[in-house]
Amino acid sequence: MGEENTRLSEAIDTLSAQFSRYDWTYHDFPTADGRTEKIFYWFGPPEEEVMVCVLKQDTINEQFHRHGFFFINYAYRGSYDAVSYKFDNKITIRENECYIGQPFSGYALHCNHPDEQIIIGVLIQKPTFYRSFLPLISGDADLFRFFVDSRTNDFADEFIHLKLGEDNAVRRLLELMVIEYANKDEHTQNILKPMALSLLMYLAREYRAQTKRCDDSALPLSAQIENYMKSHLDAISLAEIAAHFGYHANYISSLLHKDTGRTFSQILLRLRMERATLLMQGTTLTLDEIATMLGYGDTSNFYKAFKGYYGVSPRKLAGETRGK
């Protein structure tokens, strides 16, 4: 155990020393209303899809800025303040808590303590996040929208603040990632990516537990069914819903039509098309990848469904939204 702790301590020191050598230049980014914001772009090697950083200081006073990547900051030792621009929102991130940001989210770190603080950051390039990680969290509608809305609202000021216990899997996983990145070789990225995915899945589970606003059982059955459908858009059927809720499929079908005025197929189509539009606007995923995420085994069926619903082809709409 002593040897393991020594290796971790050395890895933290190594990444802390590297931190000051990164390019922390504030770049100007013009806003739609003519103002200029400050932003950090990806400062690691282009071939690296996941980075692990360690900030080890007693005083931190950052200028408010945006990020061109996803990031997860974890208060490993001590605490720090995070400031959000839009609401002038200052919150304290205490030891064993996470602050998760989306691309372009506004953020500034502040810390002034007599003791040295340690913050571990995991940074993920946008294409990697969209293609490798996003499909696996798409079942949580709120969490999904948080990550995808980062592009539909270029200057979103959203963040996720999670409070974790002292002995938590996130802390242990981050320690392994710190050691791996501090001693990186040609295999490190292949090791870090699944670790980052596991990290995100742990955080997603914690997010669901901490943000559960109400018990679904208090909602009308038709609302419960629609929520369930949102979480299973890639593979859902009337028979599967009936089995999950313990009713006959004919009863589910009649209930949905009575309460919503739509059939099961119409509701599923609406949910899939809304999700498709969000993905087209908020990510760089290809139309084939989006079709697969939504449960269309044949991409031509997705094209046909989309044009029938919106009156335009997905390729045309994607070109218009991504060309802006």
PDB file of N, CA and C in Angstrom, residues 114-203:
ATOM      1  N   PRO A 114      -4.775  28.917   3.085  1.00  0.00           N
ATOM      2  CA  PRO A 114      -3.409  28.755   3.612  1.00  0.00           C
ATOM      3  C   PRO A 114      -2.804  27.402   3.235  1.00  0.00           C
ATOM      4  N   ASP A 115      -3.663  26.412   2.970  1.00  0.00           N
ATOM      5  CA  ASP A 115      -3.190  25.078   2.616  1.00  0.00           C
ATOM      6  C   ASP A 115      -3.293  24.856   1.110  1.00  0.00           C
ATOM      7  N   GLU A 116      -2.403  24.031   0.606  1.00  0.00           N
ATOM      8  CA  GLU A 116      -2.375  23.733  -0.819  1.00  0.00           C
ATOM      9  C   GLU A 116      -3.600  22.906  -1.216  1.00  0.00           C
ATOM     10  N   GLN A 117      -4.213  23.282  -2.328  1.00  0.00           N
ATOM     11  CA  GLN A 117      -5.376  22.573  -2.851  1.00  0.00           C
ATOM     12  C   GLN A 117      -4.957  21.706  -4.041  1.00  0.00           C
ATOM     13  N   ILE A 118      -5.645  20.599  -4.234  1.00  0.00           N
ATOM     14  CA  ILE A 118      -5.389  19.739  -5.392  1.00  0.00           C
ATOM     15  C   ILE A 118      -6.693  19.524  -6.142  1.00  0.00           C
ATOM     16  N   ILE A 119      -6.687  19.905  -7.414  1.00  0.00           N
ATOM     17  CA  ILE A 119      -7.842  19.694  -8.293  1.00  0.00           C
ATOM     18  C   ILE A 119      -7.405  18.788  -9.430  1.00  0.00           C
ATOM     19  N   ILE A 120      -8.128  17.711  -9.643  1.00  0.00           N
ATOM     20  CA  ILE A 120      -7.849  16.812 -10.769  1.00  0.00           C
ATOM     21  C   ILE A 120      -8.868  17.098 -11.860  1.00  0.00           C
ATOM     22  N   GLY A 121      -8.382  17.350 -13.068  1.00  0.00           N
ATOM     23  CA  GLY A 121      -9.261  17.630 -14.194  1.00  0.00           C
ATOM     24  C   GLY A 121      -9.118  16.586 -15.287  1.00  0.00           C
ATOM     25  N   VAL A 122     -10.238  16.132 -15.801  1.00  0.00           N
ATOM     26  CA  VAL A 122     -10.254  15.236 -16.961  1.00  0.00           C
ATOM     27  C   VAL A 122     -10.873  16.013 -18.118  1.00  0.00           C
ATOM     28  N   LEU A 123     -10.127  16.147 -19.192  1.00  0.00           N
ATOM     29  CA  LEU A 123     -10.558  16.906 -20.356  1.00  0.00           C
ATOM     30  C   LEU A 123     -10.804  15.948 -21.512  1.00  0.00           C
ATOM     31  N   ILE A 124     -11.896  16.167 -22.253  1.00  0.00           N
ATOM     32  CA  ILE A 124     -12.276  15.270 -23.344  1.00  0.00           C
ATOM     33  C   ILE A 124     -12.570  16.093 -24.588  1.00  0.00           C
ATOM     34  N   GLN A 125     -11.936  15.741 -25.682  1.00  0.00           N
ATOM     35  CA  GLN A 125     -12.199  16.425 -26.939  1.00  0.00           C
ATOM     36  C   GLN A 125     -13.646  16.190 -27.368  1.00  0.00           C
ATOM     37  N   LYS A 126     -14.252  17.187 -28.010  1.00  0.00           N
ATOM     38  CA  LYS A 126     -15.664  17.103 -28.381  1.00  0.00           C
ATOM     39  C   LYS A 126     -15.989  15.926 -29.298  1.00  0.00           C
ATOM     40  N   PRO A 127     -15.245  15.701 -30.387  1.00  0.00           N
ATOM     41  CA  PRO A 127     -15.603  14.565 -31.259  1.00  0.00           C
ATOM     42  C   PRO A 127     -15.598  13.229 -30.530  1.00  0.00           C
ATOM     43  N   THR A 128     -14.636  13.047 -29.643  1.00  0.00           N
ATOM     44  CA  THR A 128     -14.558  11.800 -28.867  1.00  0.00           C
ATOM     45  C   THR A 128     -15.768  11.659 -27.957  1.00  0.00           C
ATOM     46  N   PHE A 129     -16.135  12.750 -27.315  1.00  0.00           N
ATOM     47  CA  PHE A 129     -17.282  12.690 -26.414  1.00  0.00           C
ATOM     48  C   PHE A 129     -18.560  12.360 -27.175  1.00  0.00           C
ATOM     49  N   TYR A 130     -18.768  13.035 -28.292  1.00  0.00           N
ATOM     50  CA  TYR A 130     -20.003  12.834 -29.051  1.00  0.00           C
ATOM     51  C   TYR A 130     -20.129  11.402 -29.576  1.00  0.00           C
ATOM     52  N   ARG A 131     -19.024  10.866 -30.081  1.00  0.00           N
ATOM     53  CA  ARG A 131     -19.100   9.554 -30.743  1.00  0.00           C
ATOM     54  C   ARG A 131     -18.962   8.385 -29.773  1.00  0.00           C
ATOM     55  N   SER A 132     -18.137   8.545 -28.765  1.00  0.00           N
ATOM     56  CA  SER A 132     -17.839   7.411 -27.890  1.00  0.00           C
ATOM     57  C   SER A 132     -18.637   7.396 -26.599  1.00  0.00           C
ATOM     58  N   PHE A 133     -18.954   8.591 -26.077  1.00  0.00           N
ATOM     59  CA  PHE A 133     -19.559   8.655 -24.748  1.00  0.00           C
ATOM     60  C   PHE A 133     -21.044   9.005 -24.765  1.00  0.00           C
ATOM     61  N   LEU A 134     -21.427   9.933 -25.624  1.00  0.00           N
ATOM     62  CA  LEU A 134     -22.802  10.417 -25.622  1.00  0.00           C
ATOM     63  C   LEU A 134     -23.843   9.312 -25.808  1.00  0.00           C
ATOM     64  N   PRO A 135     -23.645   8.356 -26.731  1.00  0.00           N
ATOM     65  CA  PRO A 135     -24.672   7.323 -26.901  1.00  0.00           C
ATOM     66  C   PRO A 135     -24.971   6.546 -25.624  1.00  0.00           C
ATOM     67  N   LEU A 136     -23.996   6.413 -24.741  1.00  0.00           N
ATOM     68  CA  LEU A 136     -24.189   5.598 -23.550  1.00  0.00           C
ATOM     69  C   LEU A 136     -24.873   6.344 -22.411  1.00  0.00           C
ATOM     70  N   ILE A 137     -25.012   7.675 -22.536  1.00  0.00           N
ATOM     71  CA  ILE A 137     -25.752   8.415 -21.512  1.00  0.00           C
ATOM     72  C   ILE A 137     -27.058   8.961 -22.062  1.00  0.00           C
ATOM     73  N   SER A 138     -27.392   8.600 -23.307  1.00  0.00           N
ATOM     74  CA  SER A 138     -28.574   9.164 -23.959  1.00  0.00           C
ATOM     75  C   SER A 138     -29.874   8.733 -23.297  1.00  0.00           C
ATOM     76  N   GLY A 139     -29.826   7.697 -22.445  1.00  0.00           N
ATOM     77  CA  GLY A 139     -31.030   7.249 -21.776  1.00  0.00           C
ATOM     78  C   GLY A 139     -31.537   8.216 -20.722  1.00  0.00           C
ATOM     79  N   ASP A 140     -30.680   9.114 -20.234  1.00  0.00           N
ATOM     80  CA  ASP A 140     -31.090  10.104 -19.255  1.00  0.00           C
ATOM     81  C   ASP A 140     -31.363  11.411 -19.990  1.00  0.00           C
ATOM     82  N   ALA A 141     -32.639  11.753 -20.142  1.00  0.00           N
ATOM     83  CA  ALA A 141     -33.019  12.891 -20.982  1.00  0.00           C
ATOM     84  C   ALA A 141     -32.401  14.200 -20.503  1.00  0.00           C
ATOM     85  N   ASP A 142     -32.408  14.442 -19.166  1.00  0.00           N
ATOM     86  CA  ASP A 142     -31.865  15.701 -18.638  1.00  0.00           C
ATOM     87  C   ASP A 142     -30.354  15.780 -18.832  1.00  0.00           C
ATOM     88  N   LEU A 143     -29.661  14.701 -18.527  1.00  0.00           N
ATOM     89  CA  LEU A 143     -28.207  14.676 -18.672  1.00  0.00           C
ATOM     90  C   LEU A 143     -27.827  14.780 -20.146  1.00  0.00           C
ATOM     91  N   PHE A 144     -28.563  14.084 -20.993  1.00  0.00           N
ATOM     92  CA  PHE A 144     -28.319  14.135 -22.433  1.00  0.00           C
ATOM     93  C   PHE A 144     -28.443  15.568 -22.943  1.00  0.00           C
ATOM     94  N   ARG A 145     -29.513  16.236 -22.545  1.00  0.00           N
ATOM     95  CA  ARG A 145     -29.739  17.605 -23.017  1.00  0.00           C
ATOM     96  C   ARG A 145     -28.654  18.547 -22.503  1.00  0.00           C
ATOM     97  N   PHE A 146     -28.188  18.337 -21.284  1.00  0.00           N
ATOM     98  CA  PHE A 146     -27.121  19.174 -20.739  1.00  0.00           C
ATOM     99  C   PHE A 146     -25.893  19.152 -21.642  1.00  0.00           C
ATOM    100  N   PHE A 147     -25.483  17.960 -22.060  1.00  0.00           N
ATOM    101  CA  PHE A 147     -24.273  17.848 -22.868  1.00  0.00           C
ATOM    102  C   PHE A 147     -24.484  18.284 -24.311  1.00  0.00           C
ATOM    103  N   VAL A 148     -25.672  18.066 -24.853  1.00  0.00           N
ATOM    104  CA  VAL A 148     -25.909  18.392 -26.257  1.00  0.00           C
ATOM    105  C   VAL A 148     -26.243  19.860 -26.450  1.00  0.00           C
ATOM    106  N   ASP A 149     -26.918  20.472 -25.488  1.00  0.00           N
ATOM    107  CA  ASP A 149     -27.295  21.878 -25.626  1.00  0.00           C
ATOM    108  C   ASP A 149     -26.101  22.812 -25.669  1.00  0.00           C
ATOM    109  N   SER A 150     -24.917  22.293 -25.409  1.00  0.00           N
ATOM    110  CA  SER A 150     -23.717  23.130 -25.404  1.00  0.00           C
ATOM    111  C   SER A 150     -23.448  23.761 -26.758  1.00  0.00           C
ATOM    112  N   ARG A 151     -23.958  23.126 -27.827  1.00  0.00           N
ATOM    113  CA  ARG A 151     -23.720  23.723 -29.129  1.00  0.00           C
ATOM    114  C   ARG A 151     -24.916  24.546 -29.588  1.00  0.00           C
ATOM    115  N   THR A 152     -26.124  24.118 -29.218  1.00  0.00           N
ATOM    116  CA  THR A 152     -27.286  24.896 -29.611  1.00  0.00           C
ATOM    117  C   THR A 152     -27.304  26.242 -28.901  1.00  0.00           C
ATOM    118  N   ASN A 153     -26.681  26.325 -27.736  1.00  0.00           N
ATOM    119  CA  ASN A 153     -26.510  27.590 -27.033  1.00  0.00           C
ATOM    120  C   ASN A 153     -25.012  27.780 -26.835  1.00  0.00           C
ATOM    121  N   ASP A 154     -24.370  28.468 -27.786  1.00  0.00           N
ATOM    122  CA  ASP A 154     -22.915  28.564 -27.783  1.00  0.00           C
ATOM    123  C   ASP A 154     -22.335  29.069 -26.468  1.00  0.00           C
ATOM    124  N   PHE A 155     -23.092  29.920 -25.778  1.00  0.00           N
ATOM    125  CA  PHE A 155     -22.554  30.463 -24.541  1.00  0.00           C
ATOM    126  C   PHE A 155     -23.435  30.096 -23.364  1.00  0.00           C
ATOM    127  N   ALA A 156     -23.697  28.808 -23.277  1.00  0.00           N
ATOM    128  CA  ALA A 156     -24.439  28.284 -22.133  1.00  0.00           C
ATOM    129  C   ALA A 156     -23.609  28.457 -20.865  1.00  0.00           C
ATOM    130  N   ASP A 157     -24.292  28.685 -19.777  1.00  0.00           N
ATOM    131  CA  ASP A 157     -23.610  28.798 -18.490  1.00  0.00           C
ATOM    132  C   ASP A 157     -24.062  27.675 -17.572  1.00  0.00           C
ATOM    133  N   GLU A 158     -24.233  26.511 -18.140  1.00  0.00           N
ATOM    134  CA  GLU A 158     -24.686  25.364 -17.375  1.00  0.00           C
ATOM    135  C   GLU A 158     -23.492  24.628 -16.775  1.00  0.00           C
ATOM    136  N   PHE A 159     -23.743  23.988 -15.659  1.00  0.00           N
ATOM    137  CA  PHE A 159     -22.733  23.136 -15.046  1.00  0.00           C
ATOM    138  C   PHE A 159     -23.454  22.097 -14.201  1.00  0.00           C
ATOM    139  N   ILE A 160     -22.732  21.043 -13.860  1.00  0.00           N
ATOM    140  CA  ILE A 160     -23.251  20.034 -12.946  1.00  0.00           C
ATOM    141  C   ILE A 160     -22.327  19.999 -11.731  1.00  0.00           C
ATOM    142  N   HIS A 161     -22.918  20.115 -10.562  1.00  0.00           N
ATOM    143  CA  HIS A 161     -22.162  20.079  -9.305  1.00  0.00           C
ATOM    144  C   HIS A 161     -22.609  18.843  -8.548  1.00  0.00           C
ATOM    145  N   LEU A 162     -21.713  17.888  -8.368  1.00  0.00           N
ATOM    146  CA  LEU A 162     -22.037  16.642  -7.694  1.00  0.00           C
ATOM    147  C   LEU A 162     -21.259  16.504  -6.398  1.00  0.00           C
ATOM    148  N   LYS A 163     -21.950  16.082  -5.355  1.00  0.00           N
ATOM    149  CA  LYS A 163     -21.329  15.849  -4.057  1.00  0.00           C
ATOM    150  C   LYS A 163     -21.178  14.344  -3.852  1.00  0.00           C
ATOM    151  N   LEU A 164     -19.958  13.908  -3.660  1.00  0.00           N
ATOM    152  CA  LEU A 164     -19.667  12.490  -3.520  1.00  0.00           C
ATOM    153  C   LEU A 164     -19.151  12.194  -2.113  1.00  0.00           C
ATOM    154  N   GLY A 165     -19.303  10.958  -1.673  1.00  0.00           N
ATOM    155  CA  GLY A 165     -18.822  10.582  -0.340  1.00  0.00           C
ATOM    156  C   GLY A 165     -17.312  10.469  -0.297  1.00  0.00           C
ATOM    157  N   GLU A 166     -16.784  10.313   0.895  1.00  0.00           N
ATOM    158  CA  GLU A 166     -15.331  10.245   1.065  1.00  0.00           C
ATOM    159  C   GLU A 166     -14.723   9.049   0.338  1.00  0.00           C
ATOM    160  N   ASP A 167     -15.330   7.890   0.495  1.00  0.00           N
ATOM    161  CA  ASP A 167     -14.817   6.682  -0.155  1.00  0.00           C
ATOM    162  C   ASP A 167     -15.683   6.407  -1.375  1.00  0.00           C
ATOM    163  N   ASN A 168     -15.310   7.000  -2.506  1.00  0.00           N
ATOM    164  CA  ASN A 168     -16.147   6.858  -3.698  1.00  0.00           C
ATOM    165  C   ASN A 168     -15.339   6.325  -4.870  1.00  0.00           C
ATOM    166  N   ALA A 169     -16.030   5.675  -5.784  1.00  0.00           N
ATOM    167  CA  ALA A 169     -15.382   5.053  -6.938  1.00  0.00           C
ATOM    168  C   ALA A 169     -14.763   6.090  -7.860  1.00  0.00           C
ATOM    169  N   VAL A 170     -15.359   7.276  -7.928  1.00  0.00           N
ATOM    170  CA  VAL A 170     -14.832   8.336  -8.792  1.00  0.00           C
ATOM    171  C   VAL A 170     -13.419   8.718  -8.357  1.00  0.00           C
ATOM    172  N   ARG A 171     -13.221   8.892  -7.065  1.00  0.00           N
ATOM    173  CA  ARG A 171     -11.896   9.266  -6.544  1.00  0.00           C
ATOM    174  C   ARG A 171     -10.864   8.188  -6.883  1.00  0.00           C
ATOM    175  N   ARG A 172     -11.227   6.940  -6.669  1.00  0.00           N
ATOM    176  CA  ARG A 172     -10.283   5.850  -6.936  1.00  0.00           C
ATOM    177  C   ARG A 172      -9.966   5.738  -8.423  1.00  0.00           C
ATOM    178  N   LEU A 173     -10.976   5.930  -9.248  1.00  0.00           N
ATOM    179  CA  LEU A 173     -10.758   5.860 -10.692  1.00  0.00           C
ATOM    180  C   LEU A 173      -9.876   7.008 -11.168  1.00  0.00           C
ATOM    181  N   LEU A 174     -10.094   8.190 -10.639  1.00  0.00           N
ATOM    182  CA  LEU A 174      -9.269   9.340 -10.994  1.00  0.00           C
ATOM    183  C   LEU A 174      -7.811   9.129 -10.603  1.00  0.00           C
ATOM    184  N   GLU A 175      -7.590   8.495  -9.465  1.00  0.00           N
ATOM    185  CA  GLU A 175      -6.216   8.213  -9.041  1.00  0.00           C
ATOM    186  C   GLU A 175      -5.510   7.311 -10.058  1.00  0.00           C
ATOM    187  N   LEU A 176      -6.230   6.307 -10.562  1.00  0.00           N
ATOM    188  CA  LEU A 176      -5.651   5.424 -11.577  1.00  0.00           C
ATOM    189  C   LEU A 176      -5.364   6.187 -12.866  1.00  0.00           C
ATOM    190  N   MET A 177      -6.257   7.114 -13.222  1.00  0.00           N
ATOM    191  CA  MET A 177      -6.061   7.908 -14.442  1.00  0.00           C
ATOM    192  C   MET A 177      -4.867   8.844 -14.300  1.00  0.00           C
ATOM    193  N   VAL A 178      -4.685   9.403 -13.112  1.00  0.00           N
ATOM    194  CA  VAL A 178      -3.536  10.279 -12.854  1.00  0.00           C
ATOM    195  C   VAL A 178      -2.235   9.506 -13.020  1.00  0.00           C
ATOM    196  N   ILE A 179      -2.172   8.313 -12.440  1.00  0.00           N
ATOM    197  CA  ILE A 179      -0.967   7.490 -12.546  1.00  0.00           C
ATOM    198  C   ILE A 179      -0.691   7.118 -13.997  1.00  0.00           C
ATOM    199  N   GLU A 180      -1.741   6.744 -14.723  1.00  0.00           N
ATOM    200  CA  GLU A 180      -1.570   6.345 -16.124  1.00  0.00           C
ATOM    201  C   GLU A 180      -1.068   7.506 -16.973  1.00  0.00           C
ATOM    202  N   TYR A 181      -1.668   8.683 -16.801  1.00  0.00           N
ATOM    203  CA  TYR A 181      -1.298   9.825 -17.644  1.00  0.00           C
ATOM    204  C   TYR A 181       0.085  10.353 -17.292  1.00  0.00           C
ATOM    205  N   ALA A 182       0.460  10.259 -16.032  1.00  0.00           N
ATOM    206  CA  ALA A 182       1.788  10.730 -15.617  1.00  0.00           C
ATOM    207  C   ALA A 182       2.885   9.822 -16.135  1.00  0.00           C
ATOM    208  N   ASN A 183       2.534   8.571 -16.447  1.00  0.00           N
ATOM    209  CA  ASN A 183       3.518   7.602 -16.951  1.00  0.00           C
ATOM    210  C   ASN A 183       3.106   7.101 -18.334  1.00  0.00           C
ATOM    211  N   LYS A 184       2.629   8.013 -19.157  1.00  0.00           N
ATOM    212  CA  LYS A 184       2.004   7.604 -20.416  1.00  0.00           C
ATOM    213  C   LYS A 184       2.993   7.020 -21.408  1.00  0.00           C
ATOM    214  N   ASP A 185       2.455   6.110 -22.222  1.00  0.00           N
ATOM    215  CA  ASP A 185       3.201   5.519 -23.325  1.00  0.00           C
ATOM    216  C   ASP A 185       2.257   5.401 -24.515  1.00  0.00           C
ATOM    217  N   GLU A 186       2.606   4.601 -25.508  1.00  0.00           N
ATOM    218  CA  GLU A 186       1.798   4.522 -26.720  1.00  0.00           C
ATOM    219  C   GLU A 186       0.427   3.895 -26.492  1.00  0.00           C
ATOM    220  N   HIS A 187       0.219   3.254 -25.353  1.00  0.00           N
ATOM    221  CA  HIS A 187      -1.068   2.606 -25.075  1.00  0.00           C
ATOM    222  C   HIS A 187      -1.977   3.446 -24.184  1.00  0.00           C
ATOM    223  N   THR A 188      -1.478   4.568 -23.705  1.00  0.00           N
ATOM    224  CA  THR A 188      -2.204   5.326 -22.684  1.00  0.00           C
ATOM    225  C   THR A 188      -3.582   5.777 -23.136  1.00  0.00           C
ATOM    226  N   GLN A 189      -3.696   6.304 -24.352  1.00  0.00           N
ATOM    227  CA  GLN A 189      -5.013   6.778 -24.793  1.00  0.00           C
ATOM    228  C   GLN A 189      -6.022   5.638 -24.887  1.00  0.00           C
ATOM    229  N   ASN A 190      -5.570   4.471 -25.314  1.00  0.00           N
ATOM    230  CA  ASN A 190      -6.470   3.322 -25.392  1.00  0.00           C
ATOM    231  C   ASN A 190      -6.909   2.856 -24.007  1.00  0.00           C
ATOM    232  N   ILE A 191      -6.109   3.153 -23.002  1.00  0.00           N
ATOM    233  CA  ILE A 191      -6.460   2.813 -21.624  1.00  0.00           C
ATOM    234  C   ILE A 191      -7.332   3.909 -21.005  1.00  0.00           C
ATOM    235  N   LEU A 192      -6.989   5.160 -21.293  1.00  0.00           N
ATOM    236  CA  LEU A 192      -7.703   6.273 -20.675  1.00  0.00           C
ATOM    237  C   LEU A 192      -9.137   6.413 -21.169  1.00  0.00           C
ATOM    238  N   LYS A 193      -9.381   6.142 -22.443  1.00  0.00           N
ATOM    239  CA  LYS A 193     -10.728   6.355 -22.984  1.00  0.00           C
ATOM    240  C   LYS A 193     -11.787   5.499 -22.284  1.00  0.00           C
ATOM    241  N   PRO A 194     -11.569   4.191 -22.118  1.00  0.00           N
ATOM    242  CA  PRO A 194     -12.582   3.427 -21.368  1.00  0.00           C
ATOM    243  C   PRO A 194     -12.647   3.833 -19.891  1.00  0.00           C
ATOM    244  N   MET A 195     -11.529   4.296 -19.332  1.00  0.00           N
ATOM    245  CA  MET A 195     -11.565   4.772 -17.952  1.00  0.00           C
ATOM    246  C   MET A 195     -12.394   6.053 -17.851  1.00  0.00           C
ATOM    247  N   ALA A 196     -12.242   6.939 -18.831  1.00  0.00           N
ATOM    248  CA  ALA A 196     -13.031   8.167 -18.842  1.00  0.00           C
ATOM    249  C   ALA A 196     -14.513   7.856 -19.035  1.00  0.00           C
ATOM    250  N   LEU A 197     -14.792   6.851 -19.843  1.00  0.00           N
ATOM    251  CA  LEU A 197     -16.178   6.436 -20.035  1.00  0.00           C
ATOM    252  C   LEU A 197     -16.762   5.890 -18.739  1.00  0.00           C
ATOM    253  N   SER A 198     -15.987   5.067 -18.025  1.00  0.00           N
ATOM    254  CA  SER A 198     -16.436   4.550 -16.732  1.00  0.00           C
ATOM    255  C   SER A 198     -16.665   5.694 -15.743  1.00  0.00           C
ATOM    256  N   LEU A 199     -15.763   6.665 -15.768  1.00  0.00           N
ATOM    257  CA  LEU A 199     -15.906   7.833 -14.905  1.00  0.00           C
ATOM    258  C   LEU A 199     -17.222   8.539 -15.188  1.00  0.00           C
ATOM    259  N   LEU A 200     -17.512   8.742 -16.457  1.00  0.00           N
ATOM    260  CA  LEU A 200     -18.737   9.433 -16.838  1.00  0.00           C
ATOM    261  C   LEU A 200     -19.969   8.642 -16.437  1.00  0.00           C
ATOM    262  N   MET A 201     -19.924   7.327 -16.549  1.00  0.00           N
ATOM    263  CA  MET A 201     -21.063   6.496 -16.175  1.00  0.00           C
ATOM    264  C   MET A 201     -21.295   6.541 -14.665  1.00  0.00           C
ATOM    265  N   TYR A 202     -20.222   6.536 -13.884  1.00  0.00           N
ATOM    266  CA  TYR A 202     -20.359   6.700 -12.432  1.00  0.00           C
ATOM    267  C   TYR A 202     -21.024   8.039 -12.108  1.00  0.00           C
ATOM    268  N   LEU A 203     -20.553   9.101 -12.772  1.00  0.00           N
ATOM    269  CA  LEU A 203     -21.090  10.431 -12.516  1.00  0.00           C
ATOM    270  C   LEU A 203     -22.538  10.542 -12.979  1.00  0.00           C
TER     271      LEU A 203
END
